[in-house]
Amino acid sequence: MIKVYPKESRFSRDHGWLQSNFSFSFADFYDPDNLQFGSLRVFNDDFVRPSQGFGKHPHEEMEIVSIVLDGELKHEDSEGNSAVTTFGGIQRMSAGTGIYHSEFNPSSTQEVNFFQLWFLPNKKGVEPEYQKTTYEPSKMKNNLLPVVSSQASENVAYINQDVTIYMSDLNTGKELTHTQEAGRKMFLFVIEGDVTLNDNIHLSKRDSARMTDETSVVIQANSDARFLLIDLV
């Protein structure tokens, strides 16, 4: 089954310094029928104005992934980690037994747009951990490029959950097929452009799809498209 969530179905909040779009219940947005999808608990599409950000705040027992689409995002935490990430970079934080962190836009001129994803961990009580990785955006071209996985490598961030996040740039007229084991789920989010799934399901910019009981999906680009695909439990 493939269920489409148009971009208009997201909850949006404009704080002036921050424009947020929530795909799941988060903060002051609560929908008991939209709390999570498998282990995916949060998918926020955030735009933060220059020299603004989220002050120091706590997290625990959550795997938190930040994916920068445009601009710069700076992370600092109570473990002494500090890093700036741009497009082509991933920030992954295992909150574990508890950590404080902040995220803000260090640029004085440019807005930052990033996704923040939260996943329920596959084990609790781990030591807090922060990791920054980079990938080569050119390898996204007509390819599903893994950027986060429980099977980590030099350019793939590790996560304490049976999840793989792929990024892709798909040229007009091209298609990709993703196959997975029965019983798993897929979440697809269109960043730019528009695509068709399995020849008959159309998604435009910022639309998403949640797939269950599907062992494969064919993704076709109707225009040059950039999207994110999550293979998860």
CSV table of N, CA and C in Angstrom, one decimal, residues 50-215:
chain,number,residue,atom,x,y,z
A,50,PRO,N,19.2,33.9,9.0
A,50,PRO,CA,20.6,34.1,9.4
A,50,PRO,C,20.8,34.5,10.8
A,51,SER,N,21.8,34.0,11.4
A,51,SER,CA,22.2,34.3,12.8
A,51,SER,C,21.1,33.9,13.8
A,52,GLN,N,20.3,32.9,13.5
A,52,GLN,CA,19.2,32.5,14.4
A,52,GLN,C,19.4,31.0,14.6
A,53,GLY,N,18.6,30.4,15.6
A,53,GLY,CA,18.7,29.0,15.8
A,53,GLY,C,18.0,28.5,17.1
A,54,PHE,N,18.3,27.3,17.3
A,54,PHE,CA,17.7,26.6,18.5
A,54,PHE,C,18.7,26.6,19.6
A,55,GLY,N,18.4,27.2,20.8
A,55,GLY,CA,19.3,27.3,21.9
A,55,GLY,C,19.5,25.9,22.5
A,56,LYS,N,20.3,25.8,23.5
A,56,LYS,CA,20.7,24.5,24.1
A,56,LYS,C,19.4,23.9,24.8
A,57,HIS,N,19.2,22.7,24.4
A,57,HIS,CA,18.0,21.9,25.0
A,57,HIS,C,18.3,20.5,25.0
A,58,PRO,N,17.6,19.7,25.9
A,58,PRO,CA,18.0,18.3,26.1
A,58,PRO,C,17.2,17.3,25.2
A,59,HIS,N,17.9,16.2,25.0
A,59,HIS,CA,17.3,15.0,24.3
A,59,HIS,C,17.7,13.8,25.0
A,60,GLU,N,16.9,12.7,24.9
A,60,GLU,CA,17.4,11.4,25.4
A,60,GLU,C,16.6,10.3,24.6
A,61,GLU,N,17.3,9.2,24.5
A,61,GLU,CA,16.7,7.9,23.9
A,61,GLU,C,16.1,8.2,22.5
A,62,MET,N,16.8,8.9,21.7
A,62,MET,CA,16.4,9.2,20.3
A,62,MET,C,17.6,9.2,19.4
A,63,GLU,N,17.5,8.7,18.2
A,63,GLU,CA,18.5,8.9,17.1
A,63,GLU,C,18.1,10.1,16.3
A,64,ILE,N,18.9,11.1,16.2
A,64,ILE,CA,18.6,12.4,15.6
A,64,ILE,C,19.5,12.6,14.4
A,65,VAL,N,18.9,12.8,13.2
A,65,VAL,CA,19.7,13.0,12.0
A,65,VAL,C,19.3,14.4,11.4
A,66,SER,N,20.3,15.2,11.1
A,66,SER,CA,20.1,16.5,10.4
A,66,SER,C,20.8,16.4,9.1
A,67,ILE,N,20.0,16.8,8.0
A,67,ILE,CA,20.5,16.7,6.6
A,67,ILE,C,20.3,18.1,6.1
A,68,VAL,N,21.4,18.8,5.8
A,68,VAL,CA,21.4,20.2,5.3
A,68,VAL,C,21.2,20.2,3.8
A,69,LEU,N,20.2,20.9,3.3
A,69,LEU,CA,19.9,21.1,1.9
A,69,LEU,C,20.5,22.3,1.3
A,70,ASP,N,20.6,23.4,2.1
A,70,ASP,CA,21.1,24.7,1.6
A,70,ASP,C,21.5,25.5,2.8
A,71,GLY,N,22.7,26.2,2.7
A,71,GLY,CA,23.2,27.0,3.8
A,71,GLY,C,24.1,26.2,4.7
A,72,GLU,N,24.2,26.8,5.9
A,72,GLU,CA,25.1,26.2,7.0
A,72,GLU,C,24.3,25.9,8.3
A,73,LEU,N,24.7,24.8,8.9
A,73,LEU,CA,24.1,24.5,10.2
A,73,LEU,C,25.2,24.2,11.2
A,74,LYS,N,25.2,24.9,12.3
A,74,LYS,CA,26.2,24.6,13.3
A,74,LYS,C,25.6,23.9,14.5
A,75,HIS,N,26.3,22.9,15.0
A,75,HIS,CA,25.9,22.0,16.1
A,75,HIS,C,26.9,22.2,17.2
A,76,GLU,N,26.4,22.3,18.5
A,76,GLU,CA,27.3,22.3,19.7
A,76,GLU,C,26.5,21.4,20.7
A,77,ASP,N,27.3,20.7,21.5
A,77,ASP,CA,26.6,19.9,22.5
A,77,ASP,C,27.4,19.8,23.8
A,78,SER,N,26.8,19.2,24.8
A,78,SER,CA,27.3,19.1,26.2
A,78,SER,C,28.5,18.1,26.3
A,79,GLU,N,28.7,17.4,25.2
A,79,GLU,CA,29.9,16.5,25.2
A,79,GLU,C,31.1,17.1,24.6
A,80,GLY,N,31.0,18.4,24.2
A,80,GLY,CA,32.1,19.2,23.7
A,80,GLY,C,32.2,19.1,22.2
A,81,ASN,N,31.3,18.6,21.5
A,81,ASN,CA,31.3,18.5,20.0
A,81,ASN,C,30.8,19.8,19.4
A,82,SER,N,31.5,20.2,18.3
A,82,SER,CA,31.1,21.4,17.6
A,82,SER,C,31.5,21.2,16.1
A,83,ALA,N,30.5,21.5,15.2
A,83,ALA,CA,30.8,21.3,13.8
A,83,ALA,C,29.8,22.1,13.0
A,84,VAL,N,30.2,22.5,11.8
A,84,VAL,CA,29.3,23.2,10.8
A,84,VAL,C,29.1,22.3,9.6
A,85,THR,N,27.9,22.1,9.2
A,85,THR,CA,27.6,21.2,8.1
A,85,THR,C,26.9,22.0,7.0
A,86,THR,N,27.2,21.7,5.8
A,86,THR,CA,26.6,22.2,4.6
A,86,THR,C,26.0,21.1,3.7
A,87,PHE,N,25.5,21.4,2.6
A,87,PHE,CA,25.0,20.4,1.7
A,87,PHE,C,26.1,19.4,1.3
A,88,GLY,N,25.7,18.1,1.4
A,88,GLY,CA,26.7,17.1,1.3
A,88,GLY,C,27.2,16.6,2.6
A,89,GLY,N,26.6,17.1,3.7
A,89,GLY,CA,27.0,16.7,5.1
A,89,GLY,C,25.8,16.2,5.9
A,90,ILE,N,26.1,15.3,6.8
A,90,ILE,CA,25.1,14.7,7.7
A,90,ILE,C,25.6,14.9,9.1
A,91,GLN,N,24.6,15.3,10.0
A,91,GLN,CA,24.9,15.2,11.4
A,91,GLN,C,24.0,14.2,12.0
A,92,ARG,N,24.6,13.2,12.8
A,92,ARG,CA,23.9,12.2,13.5
A,92,ARG,C,24.2,12.2,15.0
A,93,MET,N,23.2,12.3,15.8
A,93,MET,CA,23.4,12.3,17.2
A,93,MET,C,22.6,11.2,17.9
A,94,SER,N,23.2,10.4,18.6
A,94,SER,CA,22.5,9.4,19.5
A,94,SER,C,22.4,10.0,20.9
A,95,ALA,N,21.1,10.4,21.2
A,95,ALA,CA,20.9,11.1,22.5
A,95,ALA,C,21.1,10.2,23.7
A,96,GLY,N,20.8,8.9,23.5
A,96,GLY,CA,21.0,7.9,24.5
A,96,GLY,C,20.6,8.3,25.9
A,97,THR,N,21.5,8.2,26.9
A,97,THR,CA,21.1,8.5,28.3
A,97,THR,C,20.9,10.0,28.6
A,98,GLY,N,21.2,10.8,27.6
A,98,GLY,CA,20.9,12.3,27.8
A,98,GLY,C,22.0,13.1,27.3
A,99,ILE,N,21.6,14.2,26.5
A,99,ILE,CA,22.6,15.1,26.0
A,99,ILE,C,21.9,16.5,25.8
A,100,TYR,N,22.6,17.6,25.9
A,100,TYR,CA,22.1,18.9,25.6
A,100,TYR,C,22.8,19.3,24.3
A,101,HIS,N,22.1,19.9,23.4
A,101,HIS,CA,22.7,20.4,22.2
A,101,HIS,C,22.0,21.7,21.7
A,102,SER,N,22.7,22.4,20.8
A,102,SER,CA,22.1,23.6,20.1
A,102,SER,C,22.4,23.4,18.6
A,103,GLU,N,21.5,24.0,17.8
A,103,GLU,CA,21.7,24.1,16.4
A,103,GLU,C,21.3,25.4,15.9
A,104,PHE,N,22.2,26.1,15.2
A,104,PHE,CA,21.9,27.4,14.7
A,104,PHE,C,22.6,27.7,13.4
A,105,ASN,N,22.1,28.8,12.8
A,105,ASN,CA,22.6,29.2,11.5
A,105,ASN,C,23.8,30.2,11.7
A,106,PRO,N,25.0,29.8,11.4
A,106,PRO,CA,26.1,30.7,11.7
A,106,PRO,C,26.3,31.8,10.7
A,107,SER,N,25.6,31.8,9.6
A,107,SER,CA,25.7,32.8,8.5
A,107,SER,C,25.0,34.0,8.9
A,108,SER,N,25.5,35.2,8.6
A,108,SER,CA,24.9,36.5,8.8
A,108,SER,C,24.0,36.9,7.6
A,109,THR,N,24.1,36.2,6.5
A,109,THR,CA,23.4,36.6,5.3
A,109,THR,C,22.5,35.6,4.7
A,110,GLN,N,22.8,34.3,4.9
A,110,GLN,CA,22.1,33.2,4.1
A,110,GLN,C,21.2,32.4,5.0
A,111,GLU,N,20.0,32.1,4.6
A,111,GLU,CA,19.1,31.2,5.3
A,111,GLU,C,19.6,29.7,5.2
A,112,VAL,N,19.3,28.9,6.2
A,112,VAL,CA,19.7,27.5,6.1
A,112,VAL,C,18.4,26.7,6.1
A,113,ASN,N,18.3,25.7,5.2
A,113,ASN,CA,17.2,24.8,5.1
A,113,ASN,C,17.8,23.4,5.4
A,114,PHE,N,17.2,22.7,6.3
A,114,PHE,CA,17.6,21.4,6.6
A,114,PHE,C,16.4,20.5,7.1
A,115,PHE,N,16.6,19.2,6.9
A,115,PHE,CA,15.7,18.2,7.5
A,115,PHE,C,16.2,17.8,8.8
A,116,GLN,N,15.3,17.6,9.8
A,116,GLN,CA,15.7,16.9,11.0
A,116,GLN,C,14.7,15.7,11.2
A,117,LEU,N,15.4,14.6,11.3
A,117,LEU,CA,14.7,13.3,11.5
A,117,LEU,C,15.0,12.7,12.8
A,118,TRP,N,14.0,12.2,13.5
A,118,TRP,CA,14.2,11.5,14.7
A,118,TRP,C,13.7,10.0,14.5
A,119,PHE,N,14.5,9.1,15.0
A,119,PHE,CA,14.2,7.7,14.9
A,119,PHE,C,14.2,7.1,16.3
A,120,LEU,N,13.3,6.2,16.6
A,120,LEU,CA,13.3,5.5,17.9
A,120,LEU,C,14.5,4.5,17.8
A,121,PRO,N,15.3,4.5,18.9
A,121,PRO,CA,16.5,3.6,18.8
A,121,PRO,C,16.2,2.1,19.0
A,122,ASN,N,17.0,1.3,18.5
A,122,ASN,CA,16.8,-0.2,18.7
A,122,ASN,C,17.3,-0.7,20.0
A,123,LYS,N,18.0,0.2,20.8
A,123,LYS,CA,18.3,-0.2,22.1
A,123,LYS,C,18.5,1.1,22.9
A,124,LYS,N,18.1,1.0,24.2
A,124,LYS,CA,18.2,2.2,25.1
A,124,LYS,C,19.4,2.1,26.0
A,125,GLY,N,19.7,3.3,26.6
A,125,GLY,CA,20.8,3.3,27.6
A,125,GLY,C,22.2,3.4,27.0
A,126,VAL,N,22.3,3.8,25.7
A,126,VAL,CA,23.6,3.9,25.1
A,126,VAL,C,24.2,5.3,25.5
A,127,GLU,N,25.6,5.3,25.4
A,127,GLU,CA,26.2,6.6,25.7
A,127,GLU,C,25.9,7.6,24.6
A,128,PRO,N,25.7,8.9,25.0
A,128,PRO,CA,25.5,9.9,23.9
A,128,PRO,C,26.6,9.9,22.9
A,129,GLU,N,26.3,10.2,21.7
A,129,GLU,CA,27.4,10.2,20.7
A,129,GLU,C,27.0,11.2,19.5
A,130,TYR,N,28.0,11.9,19.0
A,130,TYR,CA,27.8,12.8,17.9
A,130,TYR,C,28.7,12.4,16.7
A,131,GLN,N,28.2,12.5,15.5
A,131,GLN,CA,29.0,12.1,14.3
A,131,GLN,C,28.6,13.0,13.2
A,132,LYS,N,29.7,13.5,12.5
A,132,LYS,CA,29.5,14.3,11.3
A,132,LYS,C,30.1,13.5,10.1
A,133,THR,N,29.4,13.3,9.0
A,133,THR,CA,29.9,12.6,7.9
A,133,THR,C,29.6,13.5,6.6
A,134,THR,N,30.4,13.2,5.6
A,134,THR,CA,30.1,13.8,4.3
A,134,THR,C,30.0,12.8,3.2
A,135,TYR,N,29.2,13.2,2.2
A,135,TYR,CA,29.1,12.3,1.0
A,135,TYR,C,29.3,13.2,-0.2
A,136,GLU,N,29.5,12.5,-1.3
A,136,GLU,CA,29.7,13.3,-2.6
A,136,GLU,C,28.4,13.4,-3.3
A,137,PRO,N,27.9,14.7,-3.4
A,137,PRO,CA,26.6,14.8,-4.1
A,137,PRO,C,26.5,14.3,-5.5
A,138,SER,N,27.7,14.3,-6.2
A,138,SER,CA,27.7,13.9,-7.6
A,138,SER,C,27.3,12.4,-7.7
A,139,LYS,N,27.5,11.6,-6.6
A,139,LYS,CA,27.2,10.2,-6.6
A,139,LYS,C,25.7,10.0,-6.4
A,140,MET,N,24.9,11.0,-6.2
A,140,MET,CA,23.5,10.9,-6.1
A,140,MET,C,22.8,10.8,-7.5
A,141,LYS,N,23.6,11.2,-8.5
A,141,LYS,CA,23.1,11.3,-9.9
A,141,LYS,C,22.6,9.9,-10.4
A,142,ASN,N,21.3,9.9,-10.6
A,142,ASN,CA,20.6,8.7,-11.1
A,142,ASN,C,21.0,7.4,-10.3
A,143,ASN,N,21.0,7.6,-9.0
A,143,ASN,CA,21.5,6.6,-8.1
A,143,ASN,C,20.9,6.8,-6.7
A,144,LEU,N,20.6,5.7,-6.0
A,144,LEU,CA,20.2,5.8,-4.6
A,144,LEU,C,21.5,5.7,-3.7
A,145,LEU,N,21.9,6.8,-3.2
A,145,LEU,CA,23.1,6.9,-2.4
A,145,LEU,C,22.8,6.8,-0.9
A,146,PRO,N,23.3,5.8,-0.3
A,146,PRO,CA,23.1,5.7,1.2
A,146,PRO,C,23.9,6.7,1.9
A,147,VAL,N,23.3,7.4,2.9
A,147,VAL,CA,24.0,8.5,3.6
A,147,VAL,C,23.9,8.2,5.1
A,148,VAL,N,23.0,7.4,5.6
A,148,VAL,CA,22.8,7.0,7.0
A,148,VAL,C,22.4,5.5,7.0
A,149,SER,N,23.0,4.7,7.8
A,149,SER,CA,22.6,3.3,7.9
A,149,SER,C,23.1,2.7,9.2
A,150,SER,N,22.5,1.5,9.5
A,150,SER,CA,23.1,0.7,10.6
A,150,SER,C,24.3,0.0,10.2
A,151,GLN,N,24.6,0.0,8.8
A,151,GLN,CA,25.8,-0.5,8.3
A,151,GLN,C,26.7,0.7,7.8
A,152,ALA,N,27.4,1.2,8.7
A,152,ALA,CA,28.1,2.4,8.5
A,152,ALA,C,29.4,2.2,7.6
A,153,SER,N,29.8,3.2,7.0
A,153,SER,CA,31.1,3.2,6.2
A,153,SER,C,31.7,4.6,6.3
A,154,GLU,N,32.8,4.8,5.6
A,154,GLU,CA,33.5,6.1,5.6
A,154,GLU,C,32.6,7.3,5.3
A,155,ASN,N,31.7,7.2,4.4
A,155,ASN,CA,30.8,8.3,4.0
A,155,ASN,C,29.3,8.0,4.3
A,156,VAL,N,29.1,7.1,5.2
A,156,VAL,CA,27.7,6.7,5.7
A,156,VAL,C,27.6,6.8,7.2
A,157,ALA,N,26.8,7.7,7.7
A,157,ALA,CA,26.7,7.9,9.1
A,157,ALA,C,26.0,6.6,9.8
A,158,TYR,N,26.4,6.3,11.0
A,158,TYR,CA,25.9,5.1,11.7
A,158,TYR,C,24.6,5.6,12.5
A,159,ILE,N,23.7,4.6,12.6
A,159,ILE,CA,22.5,4.9,13.4
A,159,ILE,C,22.1,3.6,14.1
A,160,ASN,N,21.7,3.8,15.4
A,160,ASN,CA,21.2,2.7,16.2
A,160,ASN,C,19.8,2.3,15.9
A,161,GLN,N,19.6,1.9,14.7
A,161,GLN,CA,18.3,1.4,14.2
A,161,GLN,C,18.4,0.8,12.9
A,162,ASP,N,17.5,-0.2,12.5
A,162,ASP,CA,17.6,-0.9,11.3
A,162,ASP,C,17.0,0.0,10.2
A,163,VAL,N,17.7,1.0,9.8
A,163,VAL,CA,17.3,2.1,8.9
A,163,VAL,C,18.4,2.4,7.9
A,164,THR,N,18.0,2.7,6.6
A,164,THR,CA,18.9,3.2,5.7
A,164,THR,C,18.3,4.4,5.0
A,165,ILE,N,19.0,5.6,5.0
A,165,ILE,CA,18.5,6.8,4.3
A,165,ILE,C,19.3,7.0,3.0
A,166,TYR,N,18.6,7.1,1.9
A,166,TYR,CA,19.2,7.3,0.6
A,166,TYR,C,18.8,8.7,0.1
A,167,MET,N,19.8,9.3,-0.6
A,167,MET,CA,19.6,10.6,-1.3
A,167,MET,C,19.7,10.3,-2.8
A,168,SER,N,19.0,11.0,-3.6
A,168,SER,CA,19.1,10.8,-5.1
A,168,SER,C,18.7,12.0,-5.9
A,169,ASP,N,19.5,12.2,-7.0
A,169,ASP,CA,19.1,13.2,-8.0
A,169,ASP,C,18.8,12.4,-9.3
A,170,LEU,N,17.6,12.5,-9.7
A,170,LEU,CA,17.1,11.7,-10.8
A,170,LEU,C,16.8,12.5,-12.0
A,171,ASN,N,17.4,12.3,-13.1
A,171,ASN,CA,17.2,13.1,-14.3
A,171,ASN,C,15.8,12.8,-15.0
A,172,THR,N,15.3,13.8,-15.7
A,172,THR,CA,14.0,13.6,-16.4
A,172,THR,C,14.0,12.4,-17.3
A,173,GLY,N,13.0,11.5,-17.1
A,173,GLY,CA,12.9,10.3,-17.9
A,173,GLY,C,13.6,9.1,-17.4
A,174,LYS,N,14.5,9.3,-16.4
A,174,LYS,CA,15.2,8.2,-15.7
A,174,LYS,C,14.3,7.5,-14.7
A,175,GLU,N,14.6,6.3,-14.3
A,175,GLU,CA,13.9,5.6,-13.2
A,175,GLU,C,14.9,4.8,-12.4
A,176,LEU,N,14.5,4.6,-11.2
A,176,LEU,CA,15.2,3.7,-10.2
A,176,LEU,C,14.3,2.8,-9.6
A,177,THR,N,14.7,1.6,-9.2
A,177,THR,CA,13.9,0.6,-8.5
A,177,THR,C,14.6,0.3,-7.2
A,178,HIS,N,13.8,0.4,-6.1
A,178,HIS,CA,14.3,0.0,-4.8
A,178,HIS,C,13.5,-1.3,-4.3
A,179,THR,N,14.3,-2.3,-3.9
A,179,THR,CA,13.7,-3.5,-3.5
A,179,THR,C,14.1,-3.8,-2.0
A,180,GLN,N,13.1,-4.3,-1.2
A,180,GLN,CA,13.4,-4.6,0.2
A,180,GLN,C,12.7,-5.9,0.6
A,181,GLU,N,13.1,-6.3,1.8
A,181,GLU,CA,12.5,-7.6,2.3
A,181,GLU,C,11.1,-7.3,2.7
A,182,ALA,N,10.3,-8.4,2.7
A,182,ALA,CA,8.9,-8.3,3.1
A,182,ALA,C,8.8,-7.9,4.6
A,183,GLY,N,7.8,-7.1,4.9
A,183,GLY,CA,7.6,-6.6,6.3
A,183,GLY,C,8.3,-5.3,6.6
A,184,ARG,N,9.1,-4.8,5.7
A,184,ARG,CA,9.7,-3.5,5.9
A,184,ARG,C,8.8,-2.4,5.4
A,185,LYS,N,9.2,-1.1,5.6
A,185,LYS,CA,8.5,0.0,5.2
A,185,LYS,C,9.4,1.0,4.4
A,186,MET,N,8.8,1.9,3.6
A,186,MET,CA,9.5,2.9,2.9
A,186,MET,C,8.8,4.2,3.1
A,187,PHE,N,9.7,5.3,3.2
A,187,PHE,CA,9.2,6.6,3.3
A,187,PHE,C,9.9,7.4,2.2
A,188,LEU,N,9.2,8.1,1.3
A,188,LEU,CA,9.8,8.9,0.3
A,188,LEU,C,9.4,10.3,0.3
A,189,PHE,N,10.4,11.2,0.2
A,189,PHE,CA,10.1,12.7,0.3
A,189,PHE,C,10.7,13.3,-0.9
A,190,VAL,N,9.9,14.1,-1.7
A,190,VAL,CA,10.4,14.8,-2.8
A,190,VAL,C,10.9,16.1,-2.4
A,191,ILE,N,12.2,16.4,-2.6
A,191,ILE,CA,12.8,17.7,-2.3
A,191,ILE,C,12.6,18.7,-3.4
A,192,GLU,N,12.8,18.3,-4.6
A,192,GLU,CA,12.6,19.1,-5.8
A,192,GLU,C,12.1,18.3,-6.9
A,193,GLY,N,11.4,19.0,-7.9
A,193,GLY,CA,10.9,18.3,-9.0
A,193,GLY,C,9.6,17.5,-8.8
A,194,ASP,N,9.4,16.5,-9.6
A,194,ASP,CA,8.2,15.6,-9.4
A,194,ASP,C,8.5,14.2,-10.0
A,195,VAL,N,7.9,13.2,-9.3
A,195,VAL,CA,8.2,11.8,-9.7
A,195,VAL,C,6.9,11.1,-9.8
A,196,THR,N,6.9,9.9,-10.4
A,196,THR,CA,5.8,8.9,-10.4
A,196,THR,C,6.3,7.6,-9.8
A,197,LEU,N,5.5,7.1,-8.9
A,197,LEU,CA,5.8,5.8,-8.3
A,197,LEU,C,5.0,4.7,-8.9
A,198,ASN,N,5.6,3.6,-9.3
A,198,ASN,CA,4.9,2.4,-9.9
A,198,ASN,C,4.0,2.8,-11.0
A,199,ASP,N,4.4,3.8,-11.8
A,199,ASP,CA,3.6,4.1,-13.0
A,199,ASP,C,2.3,4.9,-12.8
A,200,ASN,N,1.9,5.0,-11.6
A,200,ASN,CA,0.5,5.7,-11.4
A,200,ASN,C,0.4,6.6,-10.2
A,201,ILE,N,1.4,6.8,-9.4
A,201,ILE,CA,1.2,7.6,-8.2
A,201,ILE,C,2.2,8.8,-8.4
A,202,HIS,N,1.6,10.0,-8.4
A,202,HIS,CA,2.4,11.2,-8.7
A,202,HIS,C,2.7,12.0,-7.5
A,203,LEU,N,3.9,12.4,-7.3
A,203,LEU,CA,4.4,13.2,-6.2
A,203,LEU,C,5.1,14.5,-6.7
A,204,SER,N,4.7,15.6,-6.2
A,204,SER,CA,5.4,16.9,-6.5
A,204,SER,C,6.3,17.3,-5.4
A,205,LYS,N,6.9,18.5,-5.6
A,205,LYS,CA,7.9,19.0,-4.6
A,205,LYS,C,7.3,19.1,-3.2
A,206,ARG,N,8.0,18.5,-2.3
A,206,ARG,CA,7.6,18.5,-0.8
A,206,ARG,C,6.5,17.6,-0.5
A,207,ASP,N,6.0,16.8,-1.5
A,207,ASP,CA,5.0,15.7,-1.2
A,207,ASP,C,5.8,14.5,-0.6
A,208,SER,N,5.1,13.6,0.1
A,208,SER,CA,5.8,12.4,0.6
A,208,SER,C,4.8,11.2,0.4
A,209,ALA,N,5.4,10.0,0.5
A,209,ALA,CA,4.6,8.8,0.4
A,209,ALA,C,5.1,7.8,1.5
A,210,ARG,N,4.2,7.1,2.1
A,210,ARG,CA,4.5,6.1,3.1
A,210,ARG,C,4.1,4.8,2.5
A,211,MET,N,5.0,3.8,2.5
A,211,MET,CA,4.7,2.5,1.8
A,211,MET,C,4.9,1.4,2.8
A,212,THR,N,3.8,0.6,2.8
A,212,THR,CA,3.8,-0.7,3.6
A,212,THR,C,3.4,-1.8,2.7
A,213,ASP,N,3.8,-3.0,3.0
A,213,ASP,CA,3.5,-4.2,2.3
A,213,ASP,C,3.9,-4.1,0.8
A,214,GLU,N,5.0,-3.4,0.6
A,214,GLU,CA,5.5,-3.2,-0.8
A,214,GLU,C,7.0,-3.7,-0.7
A,215,THR,N,7.3,-4.7,-1.6
A,215,THR,CA,8.7,-5.2,-1.6
A,215,THR,C,9.5,-4.5,-2.6
